[in-house]
PDB file of C-alpha atoms and ligand atoms in Angstrom:
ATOM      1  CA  UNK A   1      31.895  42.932  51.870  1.00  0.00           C
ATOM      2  CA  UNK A   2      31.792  39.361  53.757  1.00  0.00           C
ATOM      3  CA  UNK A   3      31.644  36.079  51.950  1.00  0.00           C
ATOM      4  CA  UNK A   4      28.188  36.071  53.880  1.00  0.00           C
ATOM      5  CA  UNK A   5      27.338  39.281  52.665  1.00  0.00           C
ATOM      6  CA  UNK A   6      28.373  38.766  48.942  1.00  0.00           C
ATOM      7  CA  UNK A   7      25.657  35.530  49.365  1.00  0.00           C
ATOM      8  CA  UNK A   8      23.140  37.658  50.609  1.00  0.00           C
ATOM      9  CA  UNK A   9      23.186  40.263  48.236  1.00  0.00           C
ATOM     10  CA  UNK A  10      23.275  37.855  45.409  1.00  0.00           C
ATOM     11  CA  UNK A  11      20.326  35.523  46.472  1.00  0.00           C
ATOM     12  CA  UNK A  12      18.711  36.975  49.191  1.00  0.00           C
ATOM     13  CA  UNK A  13      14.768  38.557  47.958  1.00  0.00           C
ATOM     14  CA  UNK A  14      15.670  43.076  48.008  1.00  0.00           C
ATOM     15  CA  UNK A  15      13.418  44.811  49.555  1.00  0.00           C
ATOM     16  CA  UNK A  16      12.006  47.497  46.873  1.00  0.00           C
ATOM     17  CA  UNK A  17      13.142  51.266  47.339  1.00  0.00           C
ATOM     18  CA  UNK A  18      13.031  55.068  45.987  1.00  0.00           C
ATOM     19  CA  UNK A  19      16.273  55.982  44.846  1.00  0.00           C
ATOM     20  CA  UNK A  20      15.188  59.550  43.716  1.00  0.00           C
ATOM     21  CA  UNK A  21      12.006  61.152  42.578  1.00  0.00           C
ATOM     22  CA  UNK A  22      10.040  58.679  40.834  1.00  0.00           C
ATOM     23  CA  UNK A  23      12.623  56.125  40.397  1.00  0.00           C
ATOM     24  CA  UNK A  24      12.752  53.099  42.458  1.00  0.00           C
ATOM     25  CA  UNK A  25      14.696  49.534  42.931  1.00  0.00           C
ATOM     26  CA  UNK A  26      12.846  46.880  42.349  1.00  0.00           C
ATOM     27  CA  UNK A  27      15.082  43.989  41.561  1.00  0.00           C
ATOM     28  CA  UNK A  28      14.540  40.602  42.958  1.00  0.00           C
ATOM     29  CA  UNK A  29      17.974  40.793  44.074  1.00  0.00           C
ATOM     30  CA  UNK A  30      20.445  43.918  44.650  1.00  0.00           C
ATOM     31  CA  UNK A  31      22.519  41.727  41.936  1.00  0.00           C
ATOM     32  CA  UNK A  32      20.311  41.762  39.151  1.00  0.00           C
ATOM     33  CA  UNK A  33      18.524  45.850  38.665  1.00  0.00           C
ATOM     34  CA  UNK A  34      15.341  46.287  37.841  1.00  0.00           C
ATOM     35  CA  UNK A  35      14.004  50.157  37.869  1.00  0.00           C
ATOM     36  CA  UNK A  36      10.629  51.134  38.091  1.00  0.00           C
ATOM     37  CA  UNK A  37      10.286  55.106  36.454  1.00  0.00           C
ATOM     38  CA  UNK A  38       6.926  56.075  37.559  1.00  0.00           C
ATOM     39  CA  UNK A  39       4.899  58.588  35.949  1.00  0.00           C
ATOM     40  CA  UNK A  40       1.047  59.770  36.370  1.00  0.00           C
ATOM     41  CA  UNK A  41       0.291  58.018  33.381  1.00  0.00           C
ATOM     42  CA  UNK A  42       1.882  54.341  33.405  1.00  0.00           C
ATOM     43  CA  UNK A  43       5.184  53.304  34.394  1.00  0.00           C
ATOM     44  CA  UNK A  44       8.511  52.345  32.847  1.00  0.00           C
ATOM     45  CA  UNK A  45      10.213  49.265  33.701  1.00  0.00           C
ATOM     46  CA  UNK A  46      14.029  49.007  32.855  1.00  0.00           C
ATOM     47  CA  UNK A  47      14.913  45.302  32.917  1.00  0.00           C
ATOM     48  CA  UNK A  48      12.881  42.325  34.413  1.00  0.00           C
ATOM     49  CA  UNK A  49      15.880  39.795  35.460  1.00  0.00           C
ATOM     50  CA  UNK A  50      15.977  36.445  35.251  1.00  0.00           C
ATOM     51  CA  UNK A  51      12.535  34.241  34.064  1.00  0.00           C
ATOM     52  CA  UNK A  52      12.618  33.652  37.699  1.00  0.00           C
ATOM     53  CA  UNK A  53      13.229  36.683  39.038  1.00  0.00           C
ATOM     54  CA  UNK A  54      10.044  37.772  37.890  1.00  0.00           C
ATOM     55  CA  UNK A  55       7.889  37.407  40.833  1.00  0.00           C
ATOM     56  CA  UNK A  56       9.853  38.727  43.283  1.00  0.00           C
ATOM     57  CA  UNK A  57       9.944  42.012  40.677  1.00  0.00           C
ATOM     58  CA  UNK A  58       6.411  42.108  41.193  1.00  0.00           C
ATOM     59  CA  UNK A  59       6.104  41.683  44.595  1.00  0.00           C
ATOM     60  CA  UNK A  60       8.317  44.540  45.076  1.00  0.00           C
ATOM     61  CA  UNK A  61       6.429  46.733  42.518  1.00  0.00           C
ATOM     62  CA  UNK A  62       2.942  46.013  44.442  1.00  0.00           C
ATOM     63  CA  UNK A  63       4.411  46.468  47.784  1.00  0.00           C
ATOM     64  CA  UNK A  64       5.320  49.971  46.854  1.00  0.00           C
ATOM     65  CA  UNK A  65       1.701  50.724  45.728  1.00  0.00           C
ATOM     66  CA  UNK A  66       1.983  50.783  42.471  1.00  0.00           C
ATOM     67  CA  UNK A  67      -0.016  48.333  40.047  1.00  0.00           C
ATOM     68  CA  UNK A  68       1.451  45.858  37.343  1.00  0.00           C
ATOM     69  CA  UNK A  69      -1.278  46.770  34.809  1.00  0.00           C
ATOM     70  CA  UNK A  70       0.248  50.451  35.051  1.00  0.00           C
ATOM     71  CA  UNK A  71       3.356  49.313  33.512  1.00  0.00           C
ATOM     72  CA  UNK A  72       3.126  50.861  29.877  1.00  0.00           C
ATOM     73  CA  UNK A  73       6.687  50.341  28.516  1.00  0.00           C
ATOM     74  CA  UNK A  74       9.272  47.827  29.152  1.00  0.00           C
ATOM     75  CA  UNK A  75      13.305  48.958  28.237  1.00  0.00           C
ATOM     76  CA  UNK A  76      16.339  47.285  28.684  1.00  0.00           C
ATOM     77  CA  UNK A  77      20.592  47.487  29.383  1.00  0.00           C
ATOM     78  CA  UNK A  78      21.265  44.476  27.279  1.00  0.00           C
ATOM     79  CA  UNK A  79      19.806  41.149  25.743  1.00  0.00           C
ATOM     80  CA  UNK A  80      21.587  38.731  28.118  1.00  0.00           C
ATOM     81  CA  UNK A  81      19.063  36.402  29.906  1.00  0.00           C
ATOM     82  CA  UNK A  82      19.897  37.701  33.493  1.00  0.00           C
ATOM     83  CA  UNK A  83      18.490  41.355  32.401  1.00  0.00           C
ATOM     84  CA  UNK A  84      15.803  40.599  29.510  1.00  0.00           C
ATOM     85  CA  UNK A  85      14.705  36.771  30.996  1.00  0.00           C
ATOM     86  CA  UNK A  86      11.989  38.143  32.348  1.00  0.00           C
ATOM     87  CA  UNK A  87      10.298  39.799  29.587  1.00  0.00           C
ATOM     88  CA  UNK A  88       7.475  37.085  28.098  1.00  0.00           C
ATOM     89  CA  UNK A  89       6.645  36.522  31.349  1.00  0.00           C
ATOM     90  CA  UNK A  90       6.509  40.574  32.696  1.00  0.00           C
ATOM     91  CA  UNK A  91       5.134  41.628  28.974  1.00  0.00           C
ATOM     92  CA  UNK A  92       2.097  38.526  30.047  1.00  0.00           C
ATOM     93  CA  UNK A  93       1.216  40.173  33.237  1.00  0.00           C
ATOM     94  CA  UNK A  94       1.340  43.654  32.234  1.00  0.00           C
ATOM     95  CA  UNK A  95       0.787  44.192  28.838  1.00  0.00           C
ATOM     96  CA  UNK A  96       3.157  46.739  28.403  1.00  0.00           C
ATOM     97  CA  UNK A  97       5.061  47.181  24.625  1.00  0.00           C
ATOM     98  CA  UNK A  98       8.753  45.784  24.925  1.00  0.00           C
ATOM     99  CA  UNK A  99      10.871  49.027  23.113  1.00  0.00           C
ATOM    100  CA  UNK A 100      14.615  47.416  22.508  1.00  0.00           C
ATOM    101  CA  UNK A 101      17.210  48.425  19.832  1.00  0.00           C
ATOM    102  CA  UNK A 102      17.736  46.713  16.834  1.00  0.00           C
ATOM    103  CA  UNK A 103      21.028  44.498  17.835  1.00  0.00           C
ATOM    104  CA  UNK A 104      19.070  43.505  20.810  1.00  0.00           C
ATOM    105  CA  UNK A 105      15.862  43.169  19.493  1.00  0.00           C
ATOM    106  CA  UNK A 106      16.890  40.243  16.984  1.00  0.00           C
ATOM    107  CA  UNK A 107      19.072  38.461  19.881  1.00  0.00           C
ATOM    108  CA  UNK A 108      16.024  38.087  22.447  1.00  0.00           C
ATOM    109  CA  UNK A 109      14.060  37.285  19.623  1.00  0.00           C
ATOM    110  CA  UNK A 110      15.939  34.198  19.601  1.00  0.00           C
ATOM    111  CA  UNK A 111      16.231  33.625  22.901  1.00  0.00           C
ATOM    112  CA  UNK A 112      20.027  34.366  22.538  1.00  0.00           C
ATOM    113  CA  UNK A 113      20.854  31.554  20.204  1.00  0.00           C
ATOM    114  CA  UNK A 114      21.853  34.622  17.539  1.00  0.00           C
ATOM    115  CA  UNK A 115      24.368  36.094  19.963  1.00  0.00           C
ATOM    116  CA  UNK A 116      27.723  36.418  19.498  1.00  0.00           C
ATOM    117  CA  UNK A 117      28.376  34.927  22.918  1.00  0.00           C
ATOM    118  CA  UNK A 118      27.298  31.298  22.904  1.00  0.00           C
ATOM    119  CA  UNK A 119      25.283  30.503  26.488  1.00  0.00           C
ATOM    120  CA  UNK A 120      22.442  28.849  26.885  1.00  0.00           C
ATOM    121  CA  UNK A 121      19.073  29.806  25.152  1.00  0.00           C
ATOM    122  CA  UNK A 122      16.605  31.399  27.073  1.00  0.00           C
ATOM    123  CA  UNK A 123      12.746  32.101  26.230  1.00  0.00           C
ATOM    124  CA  UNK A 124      12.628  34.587  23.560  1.00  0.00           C
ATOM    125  CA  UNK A 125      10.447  38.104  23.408  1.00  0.00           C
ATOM    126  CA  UNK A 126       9.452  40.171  20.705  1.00  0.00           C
ATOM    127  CA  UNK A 127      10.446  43.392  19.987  1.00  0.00           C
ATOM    128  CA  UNK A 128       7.365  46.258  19.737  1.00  0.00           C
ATOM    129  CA  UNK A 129       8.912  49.057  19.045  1.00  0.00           C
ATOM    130  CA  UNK A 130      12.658  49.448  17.962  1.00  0.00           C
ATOM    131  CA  UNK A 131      14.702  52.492  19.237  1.00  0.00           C
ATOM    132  CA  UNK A 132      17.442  54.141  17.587  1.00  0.00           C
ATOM    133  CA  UNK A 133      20.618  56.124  19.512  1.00  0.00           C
ATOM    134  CA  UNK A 134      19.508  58.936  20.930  1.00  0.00           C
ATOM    135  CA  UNK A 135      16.033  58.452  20.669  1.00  0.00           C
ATOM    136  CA  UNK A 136      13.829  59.510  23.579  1.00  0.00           C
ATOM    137  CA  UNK A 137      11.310  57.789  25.283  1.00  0.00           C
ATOM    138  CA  UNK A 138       8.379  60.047  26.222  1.00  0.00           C
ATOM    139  CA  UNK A 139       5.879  59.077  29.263  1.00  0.00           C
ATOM    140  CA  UNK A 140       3.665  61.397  31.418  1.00  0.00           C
ATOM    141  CA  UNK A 141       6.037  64.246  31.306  1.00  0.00           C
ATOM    142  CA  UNK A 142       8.779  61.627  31.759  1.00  0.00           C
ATOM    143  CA  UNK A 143      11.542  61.360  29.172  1.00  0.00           C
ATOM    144  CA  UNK A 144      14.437  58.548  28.902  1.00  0.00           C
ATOM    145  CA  UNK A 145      17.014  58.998  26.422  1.00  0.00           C
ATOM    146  CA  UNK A 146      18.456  55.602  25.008  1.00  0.00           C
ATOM    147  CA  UNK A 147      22.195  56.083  24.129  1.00  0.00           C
ATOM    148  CA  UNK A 148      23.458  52.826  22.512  1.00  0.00           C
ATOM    149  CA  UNK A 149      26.816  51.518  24.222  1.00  0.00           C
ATOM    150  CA  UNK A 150      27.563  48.767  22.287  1.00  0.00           C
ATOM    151  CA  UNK A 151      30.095  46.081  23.053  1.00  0.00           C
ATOM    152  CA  UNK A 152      28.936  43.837  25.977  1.00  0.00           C
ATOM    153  CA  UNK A 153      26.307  43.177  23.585  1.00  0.00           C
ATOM    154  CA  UNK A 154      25.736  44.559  19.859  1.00  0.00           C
ATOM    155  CA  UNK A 155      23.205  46.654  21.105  1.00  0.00           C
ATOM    156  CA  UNK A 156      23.288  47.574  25.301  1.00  0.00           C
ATOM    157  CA  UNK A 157      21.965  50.259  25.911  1.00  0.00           C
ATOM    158  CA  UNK A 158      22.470  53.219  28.498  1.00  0.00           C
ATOM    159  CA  UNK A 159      19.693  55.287  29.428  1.00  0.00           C
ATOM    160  CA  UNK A 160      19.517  58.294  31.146  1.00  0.00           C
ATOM    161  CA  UNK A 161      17.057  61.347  32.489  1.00  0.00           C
ATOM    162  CA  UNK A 162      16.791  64.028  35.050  1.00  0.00           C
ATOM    163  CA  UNK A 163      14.705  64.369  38.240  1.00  0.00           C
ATOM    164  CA  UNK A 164      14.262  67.003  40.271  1.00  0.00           C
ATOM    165  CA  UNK A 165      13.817  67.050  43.804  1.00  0.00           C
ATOM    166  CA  UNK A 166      13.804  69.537  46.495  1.00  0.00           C
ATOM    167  CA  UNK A 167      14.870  72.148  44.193  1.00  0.00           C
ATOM    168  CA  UNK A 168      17.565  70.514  42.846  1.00  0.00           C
ATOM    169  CA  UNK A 169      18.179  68.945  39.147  1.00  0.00           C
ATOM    170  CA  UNK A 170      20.486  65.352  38.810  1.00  0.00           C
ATOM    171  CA  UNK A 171      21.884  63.819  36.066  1.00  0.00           C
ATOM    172  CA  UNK A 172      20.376  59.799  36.388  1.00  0.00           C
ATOM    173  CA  UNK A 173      22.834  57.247  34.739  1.00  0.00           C
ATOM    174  CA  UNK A 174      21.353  54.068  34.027  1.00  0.00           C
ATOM    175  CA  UNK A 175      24.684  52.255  32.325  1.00  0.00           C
ATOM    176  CA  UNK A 176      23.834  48.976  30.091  1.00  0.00           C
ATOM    177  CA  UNK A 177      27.279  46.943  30.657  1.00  0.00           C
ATOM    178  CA  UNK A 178      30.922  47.453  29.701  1.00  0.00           C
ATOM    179  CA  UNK A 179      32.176  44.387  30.934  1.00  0.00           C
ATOM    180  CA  UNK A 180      34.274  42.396  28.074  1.00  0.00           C
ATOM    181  CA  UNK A 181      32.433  39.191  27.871  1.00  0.00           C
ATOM    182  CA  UNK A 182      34.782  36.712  29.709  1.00  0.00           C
ATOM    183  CA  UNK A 183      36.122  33.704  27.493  1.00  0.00           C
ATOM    184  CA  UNK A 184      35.077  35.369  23.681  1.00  0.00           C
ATOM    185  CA  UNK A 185      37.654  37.194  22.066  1.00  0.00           C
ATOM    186  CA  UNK A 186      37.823  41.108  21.195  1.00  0.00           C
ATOM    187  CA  UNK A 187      39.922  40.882  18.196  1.00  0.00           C
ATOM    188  CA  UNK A 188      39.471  39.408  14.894  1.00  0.00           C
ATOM    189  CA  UNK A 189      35.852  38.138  16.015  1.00  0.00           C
ATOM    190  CA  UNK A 190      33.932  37.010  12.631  1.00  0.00           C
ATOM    191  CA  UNK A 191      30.795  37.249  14.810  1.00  0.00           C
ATOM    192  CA  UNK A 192      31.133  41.103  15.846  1.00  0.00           C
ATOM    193  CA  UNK A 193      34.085  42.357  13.986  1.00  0.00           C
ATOM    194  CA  UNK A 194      33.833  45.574  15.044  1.00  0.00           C
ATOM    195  CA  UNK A 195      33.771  45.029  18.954  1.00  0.00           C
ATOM    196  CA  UNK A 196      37.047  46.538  19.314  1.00  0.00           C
ATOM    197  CA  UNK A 197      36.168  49.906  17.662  1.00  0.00           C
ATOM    198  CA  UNK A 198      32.200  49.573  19.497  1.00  0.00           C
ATOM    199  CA  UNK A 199      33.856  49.247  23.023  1.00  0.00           C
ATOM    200  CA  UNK A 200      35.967  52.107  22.502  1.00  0.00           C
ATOM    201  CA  UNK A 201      33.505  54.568  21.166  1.00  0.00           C
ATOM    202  CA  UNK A 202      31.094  53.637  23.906  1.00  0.00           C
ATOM    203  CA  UNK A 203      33.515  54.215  26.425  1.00  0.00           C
ATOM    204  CA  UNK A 204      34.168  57.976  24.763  1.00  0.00           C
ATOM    205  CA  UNK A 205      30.156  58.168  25.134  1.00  0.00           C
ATOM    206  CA  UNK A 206      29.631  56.957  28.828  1.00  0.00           C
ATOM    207  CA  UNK A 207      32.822  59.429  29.617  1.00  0.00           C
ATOM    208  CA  UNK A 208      30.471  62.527  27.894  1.00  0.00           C
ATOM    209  CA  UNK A 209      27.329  62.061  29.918  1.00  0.00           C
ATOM    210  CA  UNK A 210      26.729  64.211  32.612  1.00  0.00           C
ATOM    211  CA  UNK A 211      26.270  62.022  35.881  1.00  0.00           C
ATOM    212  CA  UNK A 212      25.051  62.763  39.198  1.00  0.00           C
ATOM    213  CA  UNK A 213      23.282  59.964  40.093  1.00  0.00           C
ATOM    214  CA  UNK A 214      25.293  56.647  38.763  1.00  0.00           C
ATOM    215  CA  UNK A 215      22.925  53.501  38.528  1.00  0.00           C
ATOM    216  CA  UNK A 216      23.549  50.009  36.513  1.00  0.00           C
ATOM    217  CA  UNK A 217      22.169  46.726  35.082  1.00  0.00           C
ATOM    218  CA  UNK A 218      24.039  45.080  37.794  1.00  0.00           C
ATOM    219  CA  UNK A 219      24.032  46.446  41.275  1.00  0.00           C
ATOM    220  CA  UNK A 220      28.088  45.701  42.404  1.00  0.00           C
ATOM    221  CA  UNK A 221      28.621  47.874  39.721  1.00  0.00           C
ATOM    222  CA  UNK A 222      28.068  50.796  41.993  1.00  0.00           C
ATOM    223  CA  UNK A 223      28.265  49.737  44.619  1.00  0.00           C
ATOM    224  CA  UNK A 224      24.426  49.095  45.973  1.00  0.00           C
ATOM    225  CA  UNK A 225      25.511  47.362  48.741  1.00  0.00           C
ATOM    226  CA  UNK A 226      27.250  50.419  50.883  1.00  0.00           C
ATOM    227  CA  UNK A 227      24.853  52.735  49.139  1.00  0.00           C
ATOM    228  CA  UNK A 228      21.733  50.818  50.904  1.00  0.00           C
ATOM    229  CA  UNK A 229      23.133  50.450  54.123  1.00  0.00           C
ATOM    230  CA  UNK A 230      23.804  54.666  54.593  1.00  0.00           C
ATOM    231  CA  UNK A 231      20.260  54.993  53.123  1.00  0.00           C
ATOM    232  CA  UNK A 232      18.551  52.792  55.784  1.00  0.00           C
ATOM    233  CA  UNK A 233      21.034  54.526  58.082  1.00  0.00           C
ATOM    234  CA  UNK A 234      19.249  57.759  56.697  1.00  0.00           C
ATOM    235  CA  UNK A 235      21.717  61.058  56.203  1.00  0.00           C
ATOM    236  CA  UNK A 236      20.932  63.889  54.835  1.00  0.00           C
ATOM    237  CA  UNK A 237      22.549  63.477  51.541  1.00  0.00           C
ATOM    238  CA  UNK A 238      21.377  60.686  48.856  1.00  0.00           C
ATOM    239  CA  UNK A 239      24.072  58.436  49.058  1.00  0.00           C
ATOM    240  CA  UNK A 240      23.428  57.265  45.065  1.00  0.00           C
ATOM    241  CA  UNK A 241      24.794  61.332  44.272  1.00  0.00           C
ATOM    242  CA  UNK A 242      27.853  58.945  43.347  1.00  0.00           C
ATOM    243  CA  UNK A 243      29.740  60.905  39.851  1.00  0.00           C
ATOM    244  CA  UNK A 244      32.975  59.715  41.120  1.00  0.00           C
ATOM    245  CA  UNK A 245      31.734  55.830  41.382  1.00  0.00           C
ATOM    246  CA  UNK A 246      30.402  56.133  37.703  1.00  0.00           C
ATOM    247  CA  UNK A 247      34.341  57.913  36.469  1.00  0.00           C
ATOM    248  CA  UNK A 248      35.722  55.068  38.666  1.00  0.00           C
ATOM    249  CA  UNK A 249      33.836  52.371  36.560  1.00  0.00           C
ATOM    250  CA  UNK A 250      34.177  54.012  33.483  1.00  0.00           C
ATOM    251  CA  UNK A 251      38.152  54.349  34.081  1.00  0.00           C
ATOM    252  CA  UNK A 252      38.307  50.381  35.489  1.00  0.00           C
ATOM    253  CA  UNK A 253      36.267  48.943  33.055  1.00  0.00           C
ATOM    254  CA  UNK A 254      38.191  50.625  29.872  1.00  0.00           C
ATOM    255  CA  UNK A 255      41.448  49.534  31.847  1.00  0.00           C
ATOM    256  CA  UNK A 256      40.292  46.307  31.947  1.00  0.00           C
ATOM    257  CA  UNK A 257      39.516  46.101  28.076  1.00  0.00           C
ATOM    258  CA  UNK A 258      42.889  47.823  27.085  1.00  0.00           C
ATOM    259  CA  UNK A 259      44.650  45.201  28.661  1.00  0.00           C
ATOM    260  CA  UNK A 260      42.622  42.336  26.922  1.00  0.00           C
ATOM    261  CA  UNK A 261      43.078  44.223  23.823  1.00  0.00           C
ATOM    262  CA  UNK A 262      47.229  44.818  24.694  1.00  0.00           C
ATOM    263  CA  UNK A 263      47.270  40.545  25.197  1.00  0.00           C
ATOM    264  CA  UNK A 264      45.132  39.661  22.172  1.00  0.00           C
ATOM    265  CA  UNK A 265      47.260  41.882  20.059  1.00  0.00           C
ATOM    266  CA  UNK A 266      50.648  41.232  21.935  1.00  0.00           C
ATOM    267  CA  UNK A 267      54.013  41.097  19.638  1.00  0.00           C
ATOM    268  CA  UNK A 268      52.058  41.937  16.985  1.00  0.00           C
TER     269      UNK A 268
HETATM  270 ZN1  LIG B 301      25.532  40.694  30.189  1.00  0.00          ZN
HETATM  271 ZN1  LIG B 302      24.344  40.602  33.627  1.00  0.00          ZN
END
């Protein structure tokens, strides 16, 4: 990628897409995700984005055909502002119930200020309905599994669910965030004390899920940048059927954490 491309896929307004079956792109931005599940009664929206990224997520949502008000259920990777912003604002215009897990439910109901990671406040949400590991999310004959990947933040969240299409069954992936949180500690952190032991057990998880279709709060992650060009170049084969990309980030991220881990712990 350019330095002019890395600018446009960060700022520039993404045009909306079907990535598979019923599940489309509908981030403001290819940075920031926002998925739209649709069923035949309501949709599912998996993060809104920034406050401001809000309108352009509904732009893209009505320019594929499909209507705000049909947006029953709002989910979520993880209660950082860039992902979960958007929510008073989305949960205003829709009405839909904001589902979120319990870690993550208390930190956007402060607007972050109850985070373990100290950045700037953002406008807080309510929780509706708090989900638990493993639970499923059911939705006209849709069903989401939440399984809780904890680390990035106390309570990110990786969903997944299978599609079928032309015959076929896929594995989706949508993963919440394994990134170590740049400038705050991993060891010996009175505000999350067991990060160290959450970041390696959700690692184990992530590596146990079956993945044919890898897909990601943030889209550099895996990639969306190559993966939209061969789509609007139009082959034959889906070019998000990606299960090495999603053991690639899996292996670099954990890498990347062992190493802070091997630092903070060094001579010791
Ligand atoms: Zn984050
Ligand atoms: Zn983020």
């Amino acid at each position: 990628m350019t330095a002019e491309e890395d600018q446009e896929y960060r700022t520039a307004r993404a045009k909306p897409f079907r990535i598979i079956g019923n599940i489309y792109f509908v981030g403001a931005t290819l940075h920031n995700s926002s998925y739209l599940i649709t069923t035949p009664q309501g949709h599912i929206l998996l993060d809104t984005g920034h406050e401001y990224s809000v309108q352009g997520v509904r732009e893209n949502i009505e320019s594929l055909g499909f209507q705000l008000r049909d947006v029953e259920i709002m989910l979520s990777s993880h209660a950082h502002h860039d992902h979960i912003g958007g929510h008073p604002l989305m949960k205003e215009l829709t009405g839909a119930s904001i589902l979120v897990t319990e870690a993550d439910a208390d930190v956007m109901s402060t607007g972050g200020k109850s985070d373990f990671r100290e950045r700037a406040p953002w406008k807080p949400a309510k929780a509706d309905r708090i989900i638990g590991d493993g639970e499923r999310i059911q939705l006209g004959g849709v069903t989401l599994v939440a399984h809780l990947t904890p680390g990035h933040t106390k309570g990110c969240t990786t969903w997944t669910t299978v599609v079928n299409e032309g015959g076929q069954t896929y594995d989706i992936v949508f993963v919440g965030g394994m990134g170590i949180n740049s400038g705050v500690p991993l060891v010996g952190n009175s505000k999350y004390p067991n990060m160290v032991e959450d970041f390696a057990r959700s690692f184990a998880k992530l590596k146990s899920l079956p993945c044919d279709i890898f897909l990601a709060a943030h889209g550099y992650w895996f990639n969306i940048w190559e993966k939209v060009k061969r789509l609007e170049q139009g082959g034959r084969i889906n070019p998000f059927i990606d299960p090495q990309g999603y053991r690639d980030y899996i292996e670099e991220k954990e890498l990347t954490y062992l190493e802070q881990l091997k630092l903070e712990r060094g001579g010791s």
